[in-house]
Coordinates of C-alpha atoms in Angstrom, one line a residue:
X19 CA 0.0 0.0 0.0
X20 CA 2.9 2.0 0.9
X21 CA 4.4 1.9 -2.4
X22 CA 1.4 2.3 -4.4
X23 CA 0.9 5.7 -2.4
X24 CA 4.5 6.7 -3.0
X25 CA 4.1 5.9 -6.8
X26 CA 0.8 8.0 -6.9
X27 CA 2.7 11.1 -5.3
X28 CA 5.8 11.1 -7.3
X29 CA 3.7 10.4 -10.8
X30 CA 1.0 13.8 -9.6
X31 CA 4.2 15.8 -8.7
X32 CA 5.8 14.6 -12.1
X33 CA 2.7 15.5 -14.3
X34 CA 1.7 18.6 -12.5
X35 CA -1.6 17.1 -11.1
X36 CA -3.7 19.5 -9.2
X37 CA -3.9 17.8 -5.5
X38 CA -7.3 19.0 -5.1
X39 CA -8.5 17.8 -8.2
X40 CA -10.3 21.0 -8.5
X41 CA -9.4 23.7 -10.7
X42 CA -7.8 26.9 -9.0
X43 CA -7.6 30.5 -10.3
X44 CA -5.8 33.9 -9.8
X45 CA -7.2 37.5 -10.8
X46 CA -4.9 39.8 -12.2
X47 CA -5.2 43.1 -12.7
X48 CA -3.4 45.9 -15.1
X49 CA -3.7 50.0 -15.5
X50 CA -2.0 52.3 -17.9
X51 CA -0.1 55.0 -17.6
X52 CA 0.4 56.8 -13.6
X53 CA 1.2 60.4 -14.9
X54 CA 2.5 63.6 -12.5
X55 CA 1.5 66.7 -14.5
X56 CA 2.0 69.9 -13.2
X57 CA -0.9 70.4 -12.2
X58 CA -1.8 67.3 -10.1
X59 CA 1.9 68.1 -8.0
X60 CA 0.4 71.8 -8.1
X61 CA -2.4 70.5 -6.5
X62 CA -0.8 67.9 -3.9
X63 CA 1.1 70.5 -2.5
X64 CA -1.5 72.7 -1.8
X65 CA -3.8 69.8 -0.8
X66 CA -0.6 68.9 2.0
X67 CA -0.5 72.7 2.7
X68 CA 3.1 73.1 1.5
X69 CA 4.6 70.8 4.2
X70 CA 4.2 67.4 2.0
X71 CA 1.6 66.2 -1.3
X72 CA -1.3 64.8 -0.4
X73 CA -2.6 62.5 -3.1
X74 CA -5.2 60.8 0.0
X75 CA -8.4 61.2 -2.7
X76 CA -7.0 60.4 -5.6
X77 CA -7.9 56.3 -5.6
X78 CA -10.6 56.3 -3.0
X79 CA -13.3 54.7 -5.7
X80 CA -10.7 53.0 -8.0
X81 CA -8.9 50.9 -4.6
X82 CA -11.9 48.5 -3.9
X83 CA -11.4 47.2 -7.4
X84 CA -7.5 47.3 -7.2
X85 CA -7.5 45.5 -4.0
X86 CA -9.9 42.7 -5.1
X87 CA -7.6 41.4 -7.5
X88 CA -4.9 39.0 -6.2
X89 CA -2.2 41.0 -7.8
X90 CA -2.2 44.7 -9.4
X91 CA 0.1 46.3 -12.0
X92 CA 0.6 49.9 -12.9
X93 CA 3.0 52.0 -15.0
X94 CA 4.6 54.3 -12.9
X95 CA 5.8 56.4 -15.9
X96 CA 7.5 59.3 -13.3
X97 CA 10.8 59.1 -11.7
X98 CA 10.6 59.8 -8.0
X99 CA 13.8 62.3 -7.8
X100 CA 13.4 62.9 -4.1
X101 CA 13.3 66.9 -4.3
X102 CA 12.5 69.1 -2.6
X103 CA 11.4 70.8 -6.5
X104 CA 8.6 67.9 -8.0
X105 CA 8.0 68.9 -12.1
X106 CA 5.8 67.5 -14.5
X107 CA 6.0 67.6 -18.2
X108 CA 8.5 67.5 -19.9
X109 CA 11.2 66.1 -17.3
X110 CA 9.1 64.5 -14.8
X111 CA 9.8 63.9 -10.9
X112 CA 7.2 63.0 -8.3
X113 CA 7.7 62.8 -4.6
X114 CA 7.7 59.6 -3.2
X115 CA 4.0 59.9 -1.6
X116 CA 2.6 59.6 -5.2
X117 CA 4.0 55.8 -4.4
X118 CA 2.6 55.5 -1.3
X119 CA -0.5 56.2 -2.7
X120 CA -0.5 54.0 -5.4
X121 CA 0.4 51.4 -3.0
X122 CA -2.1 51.7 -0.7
X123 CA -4.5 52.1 -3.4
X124 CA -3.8 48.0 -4.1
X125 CA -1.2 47.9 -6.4
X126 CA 1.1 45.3 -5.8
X127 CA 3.9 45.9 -9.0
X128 CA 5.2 49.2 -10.5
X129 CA 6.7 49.2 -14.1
X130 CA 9.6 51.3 -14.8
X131 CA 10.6 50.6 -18.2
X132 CA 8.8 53.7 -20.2
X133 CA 9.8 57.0 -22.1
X134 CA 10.5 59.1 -19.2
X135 CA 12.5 56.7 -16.8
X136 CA 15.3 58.8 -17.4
X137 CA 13.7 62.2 -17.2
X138 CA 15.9 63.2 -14.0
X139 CA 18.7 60.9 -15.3
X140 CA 20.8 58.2 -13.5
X141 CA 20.7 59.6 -10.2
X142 CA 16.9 59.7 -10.1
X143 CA 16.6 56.5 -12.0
X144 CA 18.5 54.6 -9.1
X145 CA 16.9 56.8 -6.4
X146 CA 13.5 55.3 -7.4
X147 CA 14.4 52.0 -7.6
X148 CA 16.0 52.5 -3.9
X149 CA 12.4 54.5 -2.9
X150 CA 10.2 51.3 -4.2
X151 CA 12.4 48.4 -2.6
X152 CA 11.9 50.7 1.0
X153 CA 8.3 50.6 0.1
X154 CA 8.2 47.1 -0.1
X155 CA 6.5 47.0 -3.7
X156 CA 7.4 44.8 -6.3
X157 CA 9.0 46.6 -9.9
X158 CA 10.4 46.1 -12.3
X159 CA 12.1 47.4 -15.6
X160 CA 15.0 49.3 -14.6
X161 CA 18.0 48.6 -12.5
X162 CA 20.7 49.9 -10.7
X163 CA 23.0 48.1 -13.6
X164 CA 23.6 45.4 -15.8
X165 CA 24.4 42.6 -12.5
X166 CA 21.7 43.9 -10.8
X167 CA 19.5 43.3 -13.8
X168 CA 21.1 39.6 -14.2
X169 CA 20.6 39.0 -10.7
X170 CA 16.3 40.3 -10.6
X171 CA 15.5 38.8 -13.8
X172 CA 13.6 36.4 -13.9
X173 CA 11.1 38.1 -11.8
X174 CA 8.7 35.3 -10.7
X175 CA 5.7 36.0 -8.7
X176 CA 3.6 33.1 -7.1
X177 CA -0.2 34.6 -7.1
X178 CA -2.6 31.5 -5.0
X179 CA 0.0 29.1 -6.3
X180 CA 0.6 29.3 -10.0
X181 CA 3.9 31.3 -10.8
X182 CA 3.6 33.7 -12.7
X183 CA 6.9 35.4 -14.5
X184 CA 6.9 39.2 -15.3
X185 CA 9.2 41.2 -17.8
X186 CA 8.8 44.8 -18.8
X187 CA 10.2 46.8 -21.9
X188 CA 10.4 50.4 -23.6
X189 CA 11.0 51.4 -26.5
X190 CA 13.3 53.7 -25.7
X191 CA 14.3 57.2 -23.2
X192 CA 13.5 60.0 -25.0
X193 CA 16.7 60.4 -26.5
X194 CA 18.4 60.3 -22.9
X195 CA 21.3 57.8 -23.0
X196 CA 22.3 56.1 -19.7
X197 CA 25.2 58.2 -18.4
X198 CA 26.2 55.9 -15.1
X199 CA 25.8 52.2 -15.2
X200 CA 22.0 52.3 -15.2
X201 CA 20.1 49.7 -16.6
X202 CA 16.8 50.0 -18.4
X203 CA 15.4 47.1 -20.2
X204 CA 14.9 48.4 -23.6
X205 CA 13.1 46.5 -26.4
X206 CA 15.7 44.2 -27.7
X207 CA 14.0 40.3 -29.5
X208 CA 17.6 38.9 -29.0
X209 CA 17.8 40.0 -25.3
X210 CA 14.1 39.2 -24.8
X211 CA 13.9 35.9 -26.3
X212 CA 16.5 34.9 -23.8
X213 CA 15.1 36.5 -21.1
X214 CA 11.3 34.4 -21.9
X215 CA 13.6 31.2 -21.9
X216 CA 15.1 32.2 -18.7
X217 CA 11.8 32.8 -17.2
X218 CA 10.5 29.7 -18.1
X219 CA 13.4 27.7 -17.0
X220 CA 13.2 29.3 -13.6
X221 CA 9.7 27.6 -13.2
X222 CA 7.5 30.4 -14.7
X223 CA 4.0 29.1 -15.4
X224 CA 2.7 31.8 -17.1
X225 CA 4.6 35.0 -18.7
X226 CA 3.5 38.4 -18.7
X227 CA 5.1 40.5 -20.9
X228 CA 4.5 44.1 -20.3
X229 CA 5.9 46.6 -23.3
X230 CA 5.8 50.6 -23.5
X231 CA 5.6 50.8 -27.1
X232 CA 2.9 52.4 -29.9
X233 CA 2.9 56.0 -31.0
X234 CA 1.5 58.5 -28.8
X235 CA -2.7 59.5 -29.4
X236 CA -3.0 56.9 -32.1
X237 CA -6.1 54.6 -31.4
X238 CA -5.1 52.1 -33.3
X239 CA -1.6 49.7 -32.6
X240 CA 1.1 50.2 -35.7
X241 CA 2.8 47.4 -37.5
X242 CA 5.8 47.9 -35.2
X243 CA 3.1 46.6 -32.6
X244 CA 1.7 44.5 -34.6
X245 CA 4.8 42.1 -35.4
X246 CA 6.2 42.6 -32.0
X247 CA 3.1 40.7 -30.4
X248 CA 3.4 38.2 -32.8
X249 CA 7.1 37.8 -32.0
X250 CA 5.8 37.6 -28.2
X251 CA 3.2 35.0 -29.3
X252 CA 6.1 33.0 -31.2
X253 CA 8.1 32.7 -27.7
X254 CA 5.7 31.4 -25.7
X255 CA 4.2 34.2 -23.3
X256 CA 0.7 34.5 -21.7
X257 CA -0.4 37.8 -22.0
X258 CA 1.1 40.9 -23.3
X259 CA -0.1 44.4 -22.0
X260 CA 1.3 47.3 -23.5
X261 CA 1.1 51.0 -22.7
X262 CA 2.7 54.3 -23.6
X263 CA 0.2 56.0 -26.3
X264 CA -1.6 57.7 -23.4
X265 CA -4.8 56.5 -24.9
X266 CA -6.5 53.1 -25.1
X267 CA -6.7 50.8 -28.3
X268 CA -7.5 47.4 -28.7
X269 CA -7.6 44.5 -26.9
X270 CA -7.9 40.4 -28.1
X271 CA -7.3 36.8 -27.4
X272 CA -5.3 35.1 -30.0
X273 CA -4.6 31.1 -30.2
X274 CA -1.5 30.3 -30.6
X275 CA -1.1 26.5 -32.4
X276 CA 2.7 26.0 -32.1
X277 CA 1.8 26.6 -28.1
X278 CA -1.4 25.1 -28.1
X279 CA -3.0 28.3 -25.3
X280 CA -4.7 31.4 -25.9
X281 CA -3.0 34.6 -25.3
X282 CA -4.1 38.1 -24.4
X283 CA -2.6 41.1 -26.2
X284 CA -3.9 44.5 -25.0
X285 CA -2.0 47.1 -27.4
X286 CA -2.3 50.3 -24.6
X287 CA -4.6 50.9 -21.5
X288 CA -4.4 54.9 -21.8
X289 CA -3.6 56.7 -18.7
X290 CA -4.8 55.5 -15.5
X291 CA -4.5 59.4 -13.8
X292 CA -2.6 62.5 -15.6
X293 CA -3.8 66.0 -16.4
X294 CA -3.9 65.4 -20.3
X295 CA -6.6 67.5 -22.2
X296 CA -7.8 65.8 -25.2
X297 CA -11.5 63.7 -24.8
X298 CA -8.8 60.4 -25.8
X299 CA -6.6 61.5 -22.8
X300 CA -8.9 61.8 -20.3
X301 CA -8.8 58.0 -19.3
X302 CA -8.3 54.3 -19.7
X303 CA -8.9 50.8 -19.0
X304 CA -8.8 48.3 -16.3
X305 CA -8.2 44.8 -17.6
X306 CA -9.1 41.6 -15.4
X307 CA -7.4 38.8 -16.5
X308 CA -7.5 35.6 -15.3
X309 CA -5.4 32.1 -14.6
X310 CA -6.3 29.4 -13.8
X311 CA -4.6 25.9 -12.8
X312 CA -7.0 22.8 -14.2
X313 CA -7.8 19.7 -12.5
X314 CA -5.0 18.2 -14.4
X315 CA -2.1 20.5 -13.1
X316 CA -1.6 23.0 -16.4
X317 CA -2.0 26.8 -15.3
X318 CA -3.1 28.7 -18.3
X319 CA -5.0 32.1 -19.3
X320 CA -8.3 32.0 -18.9
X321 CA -10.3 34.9 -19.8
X322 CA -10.2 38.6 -19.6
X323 CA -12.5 41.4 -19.7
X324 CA -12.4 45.4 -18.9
X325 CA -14.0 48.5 -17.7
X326 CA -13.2 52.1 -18.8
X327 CA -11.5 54.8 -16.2
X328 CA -12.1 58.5 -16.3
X329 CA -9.3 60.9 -14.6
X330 CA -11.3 63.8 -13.3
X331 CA -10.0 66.8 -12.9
X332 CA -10.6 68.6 -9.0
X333 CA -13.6 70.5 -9.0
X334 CA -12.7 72.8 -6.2
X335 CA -13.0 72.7 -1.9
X336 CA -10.7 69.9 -1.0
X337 CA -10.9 67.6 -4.4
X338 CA -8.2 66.3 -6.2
X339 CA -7.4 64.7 -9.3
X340 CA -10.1 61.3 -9.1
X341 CA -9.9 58.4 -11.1
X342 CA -13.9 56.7 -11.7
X343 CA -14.1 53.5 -13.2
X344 CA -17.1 53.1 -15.1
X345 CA -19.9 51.9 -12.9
X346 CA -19.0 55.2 -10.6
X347 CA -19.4 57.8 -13.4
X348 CA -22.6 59.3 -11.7
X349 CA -20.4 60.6 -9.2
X350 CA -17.8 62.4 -12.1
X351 CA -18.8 66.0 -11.0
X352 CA -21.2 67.7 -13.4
X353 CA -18.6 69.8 -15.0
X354 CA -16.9 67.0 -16.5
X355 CA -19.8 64.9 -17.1
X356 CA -19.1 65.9 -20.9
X357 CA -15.7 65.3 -21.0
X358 CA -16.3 61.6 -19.6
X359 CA -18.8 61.0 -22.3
X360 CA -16.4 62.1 -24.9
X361 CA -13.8 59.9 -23.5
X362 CA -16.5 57.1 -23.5
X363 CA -17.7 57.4 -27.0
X364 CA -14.5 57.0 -28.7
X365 CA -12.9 54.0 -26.6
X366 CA -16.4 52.1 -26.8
X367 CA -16.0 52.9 -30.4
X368 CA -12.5 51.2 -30.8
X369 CA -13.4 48.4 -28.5
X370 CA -16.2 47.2 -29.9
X371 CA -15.0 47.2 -33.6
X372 CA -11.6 45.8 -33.2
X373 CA -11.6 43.4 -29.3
X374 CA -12.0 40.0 -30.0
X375 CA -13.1 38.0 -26.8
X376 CA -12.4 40.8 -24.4
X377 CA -15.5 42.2 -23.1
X378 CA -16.6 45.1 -21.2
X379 CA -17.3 44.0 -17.3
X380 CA -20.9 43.8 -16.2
X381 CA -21.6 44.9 -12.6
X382 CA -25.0 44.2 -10.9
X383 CA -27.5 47.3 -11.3
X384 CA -28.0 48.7 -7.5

């Protein structure tokens, strides 16, 4: 009897088998693009009456929805330069309460691979990574250098059991070249082809590859985009979730045959908060997806769907910049009711001529 049990327990850890015989599943959750105008610092700072910025109001109605997924990502597309001057566009640099915010808002990751990594330059670059490892917050994207990056990639997170592997990418700095030893994982197929292998190899399940890329206000993804995914697709990830054109586009599930699995490729999410002005700007999207581990052992993508984010502008007394998902928007002040309904408009537009199997996320009517 003895050995028939031991036989049974090495051939279900051999194959994978789930012990419970039941399948298992994780929620994970992705936003675009966490901007620091002018403005909103403006506004921190007279919200934290000059002593610090107070960004306390700022993801009051979004957190409930962050903090019910079993792991949140974000693009934290500002370097946090540590002062005492904060400045938005074009050089950004946020104060490290932005962060704070953002983490007690849910998120569990931070993304650091974008455009403006390099706004403050090396010294900032390093100074943020430094600020989100005393936070305790996962990131990824940039490192201190090249060892460092060796040493943190692969980034493997294990979310209610299935490990899931992260990598993040940018297109490029703005033109700002690296002038210490910092590292910032640009888009490279030689460099990220090894990097999936290595990912995999370390016990990854699932990989989520997460790429600044796209032209800026273009609703649609390029062929640049295009290919890129398909190279992704090629190499064996799970999802791919892209950013950087500060507003959304499309979102699908391909099949992959030479993988066997379906894949989810969201081409940009917008911006999750900023002050931008255009009705495109104004928001984003919130994608669910989720994993799941079958009966047999084999964790996979499951299914995805989305809602639609408005940044709201304050709208005076004690308000600050707000960011409403969808099923809030009778709460978006009056003002900017029109704004929202812009913004609306033309992302439902895109979304329901080009998803495929990405729907829009019903909530119960109260």
């Amino acid at each position: 009897m003895f050995c028939k049990f031991l036989l049974f327990s090495l051939l279900s850890f051999i194959t994978g088998a789930n012990a419970s015989g039941k399948e298992t599943c994780a929620e994970l959750l992705f936003v675009g693009d966490a901007m620091q105008h002018q403005a909103q610092l403006d506004r921190a700072k007279e919200l934290g009456k000059g002593k610090h910025y107070d960004y306390s109001d700022c993801f009051t109605l979004i957190a409930p929805e962050v903090t019910a997924a079993d792991y949140a990502v974000c693009n934290l597309e500002v370097p946090l330069g540590g002062g005492p001057d904060y400045t938005g566009y074009p050089c950004f640099s946020a104060p490290d309460s932005y962060a704070v915010a953002l983490k007690d808002a849910g998120f569990d990751m931070f993304l650091t691979a974008n455009n403006h990594c390099l706004d403050r330059r090396d010294k900032a670059a390093k100074r943020t990574i430094q600020a989100l490892d005393s936070l305790k917050i996962d990131h990824i994207g940039t490192y201190v250098n090249a060892k460092s990056r060796n040493e943190l990639v692969p980034f493997i997170k294990e979310i209610k059991g299935i490990k899931v592997g992260f990598l993040n990418y940018t297109y490029g700095t703005n033109g700002i070249p690296p002038q210490d030893d910092i590292e910032v994982a640009l888009i490279d197929r030689e460099k990220i082809a090894k990097e999936i292998t290595d990912t995999r190899k370390a016990g990854a399940e699932l990989i989520v590859a997460t790429m600044h890329w796209g032209i800026e206000y273009v609703l649609l993804p390029n062929k640049n985009q295009k290919d890129l995914a398909d190279f992704l697709v090629d190499n064996g990830v799970d999802m791919i979730i892209g950013g950087h054109p500060h507003v959304i586009q499309p979102m699908e599930v391909v099949h992959s045959e030479k993988h066997d699995k379906n894949i989810l490729v969201v081409y940009s999410l917008g911006n999750f908060i900023s002050n931008m002005k255009t009705a495109d700007t104004r928001g984003g999207a919130m994608v669910r997806a989720r994993i799941c581990r079958d009966k047999n052992g084999t964790a996979r993508f499951r299914d995805a769907d989305y809602d639609l984010l408005f940044s709201a502008k304050p709208a005076g007394g004690i308000s600050n910049f707000k960011v409403y998902p969808s099923h809030k928007e009778n709460l978006i002040p009056e003002a900017q009711q029109q704004h929202w309904q812009l913004f609306k408009r033309g992302a439902l537009k895109i979304f329901n001529t080009h998803n495929r199997e990405v729907p829009q996320k019903s909530y119960p009517v109260n």
